[in-house]
Coordinates of C-alpha atoms in Angstrom, one line a residue:
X228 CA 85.5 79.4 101.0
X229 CA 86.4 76.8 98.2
X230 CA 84.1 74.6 96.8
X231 CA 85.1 71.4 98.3
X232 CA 84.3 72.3 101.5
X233 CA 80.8 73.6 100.3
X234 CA 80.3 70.3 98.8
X235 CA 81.2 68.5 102.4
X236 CA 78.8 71.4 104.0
X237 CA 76.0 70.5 101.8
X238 CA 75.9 66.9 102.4
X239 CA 75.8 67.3 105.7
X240 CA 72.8 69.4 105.3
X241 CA 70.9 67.1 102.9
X242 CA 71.5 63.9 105.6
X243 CA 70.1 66.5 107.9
X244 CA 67.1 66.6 105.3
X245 CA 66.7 63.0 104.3
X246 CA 66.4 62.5 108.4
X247 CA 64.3 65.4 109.6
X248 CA 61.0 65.1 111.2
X249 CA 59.9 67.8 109.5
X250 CA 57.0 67.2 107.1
X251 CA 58.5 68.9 104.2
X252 CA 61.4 67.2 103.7
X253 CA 63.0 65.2 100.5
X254 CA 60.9 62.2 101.5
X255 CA 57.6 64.2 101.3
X256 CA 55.6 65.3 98.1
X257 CA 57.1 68.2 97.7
X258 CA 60.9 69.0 97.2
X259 CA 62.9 70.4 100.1
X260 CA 63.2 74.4 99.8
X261 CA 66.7 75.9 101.1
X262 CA 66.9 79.3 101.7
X263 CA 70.9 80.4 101.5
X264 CA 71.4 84.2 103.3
X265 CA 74.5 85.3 101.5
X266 CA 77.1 88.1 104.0
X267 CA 77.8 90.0 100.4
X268 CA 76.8 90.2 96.9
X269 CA 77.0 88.5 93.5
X270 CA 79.9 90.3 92.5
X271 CA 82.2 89.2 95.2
X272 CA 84.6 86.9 94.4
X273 CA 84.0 83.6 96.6
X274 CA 80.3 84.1 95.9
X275 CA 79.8 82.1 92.9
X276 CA 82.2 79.3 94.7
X277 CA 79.7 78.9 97.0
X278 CA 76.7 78.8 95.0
X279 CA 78.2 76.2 92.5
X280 CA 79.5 74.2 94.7
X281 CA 75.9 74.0 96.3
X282 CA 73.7 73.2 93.5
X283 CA 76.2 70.4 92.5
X284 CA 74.6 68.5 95.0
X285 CA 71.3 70.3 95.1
X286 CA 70.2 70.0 91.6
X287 CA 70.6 66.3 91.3
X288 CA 68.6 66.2 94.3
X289 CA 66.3 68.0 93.6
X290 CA 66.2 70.8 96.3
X291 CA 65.2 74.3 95.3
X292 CA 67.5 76.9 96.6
X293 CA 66.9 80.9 96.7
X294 CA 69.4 83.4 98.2
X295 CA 69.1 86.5 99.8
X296 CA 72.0 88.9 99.6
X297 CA 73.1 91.2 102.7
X298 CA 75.5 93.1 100.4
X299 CA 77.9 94.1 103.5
X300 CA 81.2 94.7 101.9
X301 CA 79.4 97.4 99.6
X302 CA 77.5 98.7 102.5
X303 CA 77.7 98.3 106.3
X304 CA 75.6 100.8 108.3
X305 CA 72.7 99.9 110.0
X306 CA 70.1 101.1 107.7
X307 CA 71.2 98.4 105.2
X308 CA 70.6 95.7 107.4
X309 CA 67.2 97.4 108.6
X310 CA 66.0 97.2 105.1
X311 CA 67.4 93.7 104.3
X312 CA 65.3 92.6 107.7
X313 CA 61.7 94.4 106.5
X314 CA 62.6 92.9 102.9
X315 CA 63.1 89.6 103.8
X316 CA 60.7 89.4 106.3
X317 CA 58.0 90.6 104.2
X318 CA 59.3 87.7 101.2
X319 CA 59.0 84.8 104.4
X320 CA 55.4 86.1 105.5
X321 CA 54.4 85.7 101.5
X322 CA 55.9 82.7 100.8
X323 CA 56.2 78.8 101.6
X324 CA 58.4 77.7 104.5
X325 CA 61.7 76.8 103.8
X326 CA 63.1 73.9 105.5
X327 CA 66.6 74.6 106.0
X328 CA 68.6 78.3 106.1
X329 CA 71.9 78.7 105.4
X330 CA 74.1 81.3 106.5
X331 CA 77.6 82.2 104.2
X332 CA 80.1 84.4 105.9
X333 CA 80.4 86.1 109.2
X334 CA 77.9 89.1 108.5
X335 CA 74.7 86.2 107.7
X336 CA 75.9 84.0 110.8
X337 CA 75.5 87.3 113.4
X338 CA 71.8 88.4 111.7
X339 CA 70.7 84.8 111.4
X340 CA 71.2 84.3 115.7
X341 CA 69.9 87.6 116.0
X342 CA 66.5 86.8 113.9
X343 CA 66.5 83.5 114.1
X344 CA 63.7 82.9 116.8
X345 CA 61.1 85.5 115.2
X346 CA 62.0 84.4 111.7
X347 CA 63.2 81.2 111.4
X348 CA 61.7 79.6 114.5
X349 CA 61.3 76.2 113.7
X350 CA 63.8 75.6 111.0
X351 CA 67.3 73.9 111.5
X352 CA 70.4 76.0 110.1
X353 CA 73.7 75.7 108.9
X354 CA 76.8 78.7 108.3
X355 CA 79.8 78.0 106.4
X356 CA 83.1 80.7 105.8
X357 CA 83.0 82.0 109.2
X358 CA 86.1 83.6 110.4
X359 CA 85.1 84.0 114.3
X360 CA 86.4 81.1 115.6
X361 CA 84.9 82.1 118.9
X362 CA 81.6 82.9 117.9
X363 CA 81.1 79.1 115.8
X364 CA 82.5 77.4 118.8
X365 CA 79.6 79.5 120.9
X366 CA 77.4 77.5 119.4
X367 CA 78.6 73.7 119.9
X368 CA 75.4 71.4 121.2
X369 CA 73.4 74.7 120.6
X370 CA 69.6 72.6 119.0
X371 CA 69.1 73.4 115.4
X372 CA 72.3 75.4 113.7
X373 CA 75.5 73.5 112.7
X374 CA 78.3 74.5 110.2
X375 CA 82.1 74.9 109.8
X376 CA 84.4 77.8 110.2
X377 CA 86.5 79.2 107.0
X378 CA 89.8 77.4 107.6
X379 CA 92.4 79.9 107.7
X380 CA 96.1 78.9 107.0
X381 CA 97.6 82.0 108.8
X382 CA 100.7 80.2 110.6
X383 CA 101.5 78.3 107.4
X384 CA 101.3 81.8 105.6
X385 CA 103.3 83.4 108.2
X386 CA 106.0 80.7 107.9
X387 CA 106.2 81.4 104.3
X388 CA 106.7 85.5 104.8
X389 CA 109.5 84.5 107.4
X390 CA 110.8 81.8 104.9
X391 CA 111.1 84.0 101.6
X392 CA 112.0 87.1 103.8
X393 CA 114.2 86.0 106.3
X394 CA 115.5 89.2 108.0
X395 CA 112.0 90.1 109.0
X396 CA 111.8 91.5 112.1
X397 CA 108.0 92.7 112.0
X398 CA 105.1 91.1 110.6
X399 CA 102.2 94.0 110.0
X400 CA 98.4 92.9 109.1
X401 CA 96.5 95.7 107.4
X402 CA 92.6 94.8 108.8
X403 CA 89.4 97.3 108.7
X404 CA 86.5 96.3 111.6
X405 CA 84.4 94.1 109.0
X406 CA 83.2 90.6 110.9
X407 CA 85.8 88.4 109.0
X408 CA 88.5 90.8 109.2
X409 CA 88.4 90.8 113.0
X410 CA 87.9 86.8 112.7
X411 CA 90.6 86.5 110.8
X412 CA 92.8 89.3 113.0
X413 CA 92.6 87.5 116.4
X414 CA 93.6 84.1 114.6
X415 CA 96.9 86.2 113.2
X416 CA 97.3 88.0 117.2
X417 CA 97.0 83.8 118.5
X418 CA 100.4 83.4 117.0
X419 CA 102.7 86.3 118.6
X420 CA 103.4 83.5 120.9
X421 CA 104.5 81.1 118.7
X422 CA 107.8 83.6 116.8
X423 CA 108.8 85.5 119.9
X424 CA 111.9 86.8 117.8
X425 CA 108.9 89.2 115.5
X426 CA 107.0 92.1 116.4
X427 CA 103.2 91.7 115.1
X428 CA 101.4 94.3 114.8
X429 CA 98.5 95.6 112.9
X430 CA 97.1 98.4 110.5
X431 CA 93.3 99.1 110.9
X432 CA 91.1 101.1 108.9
X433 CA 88.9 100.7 111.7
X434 CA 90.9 103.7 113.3
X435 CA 92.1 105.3 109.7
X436 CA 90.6 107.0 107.2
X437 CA 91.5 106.1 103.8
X438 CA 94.3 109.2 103.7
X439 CA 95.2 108.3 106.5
X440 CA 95.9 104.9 105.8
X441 CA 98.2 106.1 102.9
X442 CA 100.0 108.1 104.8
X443 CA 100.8 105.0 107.4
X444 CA 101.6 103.1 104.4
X445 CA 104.3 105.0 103.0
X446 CA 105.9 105.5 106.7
X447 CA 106.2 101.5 106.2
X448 CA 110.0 100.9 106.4
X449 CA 113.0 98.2 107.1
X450 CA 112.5 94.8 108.2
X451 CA 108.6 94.4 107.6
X452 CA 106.6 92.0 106.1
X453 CA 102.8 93.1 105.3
X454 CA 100.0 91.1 105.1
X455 CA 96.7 92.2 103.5
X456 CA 93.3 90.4 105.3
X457 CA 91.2 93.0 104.3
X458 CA 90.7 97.0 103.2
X459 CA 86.7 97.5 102.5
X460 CA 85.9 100.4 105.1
X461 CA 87.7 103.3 107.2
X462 CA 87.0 104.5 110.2
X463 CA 84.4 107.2 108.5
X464 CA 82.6 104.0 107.0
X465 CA 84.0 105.3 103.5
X466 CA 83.9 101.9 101.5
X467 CA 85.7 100.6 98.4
X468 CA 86.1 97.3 96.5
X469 CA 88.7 94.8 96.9
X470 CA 90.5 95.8 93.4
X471 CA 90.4 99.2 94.5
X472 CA 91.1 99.3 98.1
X473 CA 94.3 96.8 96.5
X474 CA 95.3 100.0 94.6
X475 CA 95.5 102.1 97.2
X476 CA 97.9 99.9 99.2
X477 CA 100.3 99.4 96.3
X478 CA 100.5 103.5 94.9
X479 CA 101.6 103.9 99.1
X480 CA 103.4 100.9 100.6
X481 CA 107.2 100.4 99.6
X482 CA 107.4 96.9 100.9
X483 CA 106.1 93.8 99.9
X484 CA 102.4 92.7 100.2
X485 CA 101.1 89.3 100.9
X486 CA 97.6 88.2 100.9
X487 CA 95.8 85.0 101.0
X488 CA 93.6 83.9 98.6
X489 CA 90.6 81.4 99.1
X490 CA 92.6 78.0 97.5
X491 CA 94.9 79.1 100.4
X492 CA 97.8 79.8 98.1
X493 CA 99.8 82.9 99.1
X494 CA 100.5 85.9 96.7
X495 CA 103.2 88.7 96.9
X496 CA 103.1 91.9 94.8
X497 CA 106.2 94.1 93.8

């Protein structure tokens, strides 16, 4: 998610401040504590994005901010969130109330409406870079969470495929079952509608192992146009990082690859 929008997200989260009933809140005595629940980890690459484009606004107004990371692109079993629950729950029961949380990325969004009630009961909350469309619009007029879903430009960035390879006849998405993956996957399956003359279709880790997924890419043949939305877990919940997983794809897949990036600019290797 670019910084821009952070910086839109934010002010709407400090008007929500400067008006809360609250007690705690930038008009009190004390400044207003945010508590940001980050999907990932510091090392991945929107992360610092977010957290800059936060504390542009926050410092000046003199909010403190703390994060919490989930670290679910390096890890994604349950006992990782298990331990991120007891951790953070023991941190909230030995520390002052924050007044806002904010949720980054799918992954933060699903454990905050889980936990929300017995952690978080009283606080308002906001998520930003959400991928499930569906799940964000779940929760319009819910009381107390707002936020705004990771715009996704996957028509324009189909319409450039088709435009710079014009014999295309299939467009294939290569996808693994992480939250934004399958966000992002049912916004690219919205569109078979809309170029009846190409096949899509998909490639998921989520039924591959990471051989296996080799071995489907070299079969990749003809008139295809491949699209990377993301590559961080097979089916055997084997992990690896974006540059790596990236690798993979390009020692095994004789086509070109297209991914997005998060300025929404479109890259092709080979």
């Amino acid at each position: 998610m670019g910084k821009i929008k952070v910086l839109l997200l934010v002010w709407i989260l400090i008007f929500g401040l400067l008006w809360s009933d609250e007690e705690n809140t930038l008009a009190g005595s004390e400044p207003a504590r945010v508590l940001l629940i980050s999907s990932y980890h510091p090392g991945f690459p929107t992360f610092f994005q977010q957290v800059n484009g936060i504390k542009s606004v926050f410092t000046e107004k003199g909010i403190a901010l703390d994060v919490e990371f989930m670290d679910k692109k390096r890890f994604s079993d349950d006992t990782i969130e298990t331990l991120f629950l007891d951790l953070l729950s023991y941190k909230l029961n030995r520390t002052k109330p924050y007044n806002v949380i904010m949720a980054a990325d799918d992954d933060a969004l699903l454990f905050l409406l889980k936990h929300k009630a017995n952690l978080f009961p009283t606080q308002s909350a906001v998520f930003f870079g959400v991928n499930n469309i569906a799940k964000a619009r779940e929760l319009n007029g819910r009381q107390g969470i707002t936020g705004v879903i990771e715009a996704v430009s996957m028509k324009e960035t189909v319409e450039m495929m088709l435009d710079l390879l014009p014999k295309t006849k299939t467009v294939l998405v290569l996808v693994d079952k992480t939250p934004s993956s399958i966000g992002d996957l049912n916004t690219f399956r919205a569109l078979s509608n809309t170029y009846p003359q190409v096949v899509f279709t998909e490639l998921s880790l989520g039924d591959h192992s990471y051989t296996e997924f080799a071995d489907a890419l070299q079969k990749i043949e003809g008139e295809t146009a491949v699209l990377l939305l993301s590559a961080y877990v097979d089916k055997d919940g084997n992990r690896m990082q974006f540059n790596d997983s990236l690798q993979l794809i390009l020692n095994n897949l004789h086509q070109p690859l297209f991914r997005k990036r998060s300025t929404n600019a479109i890259f092709s290797y080979r």
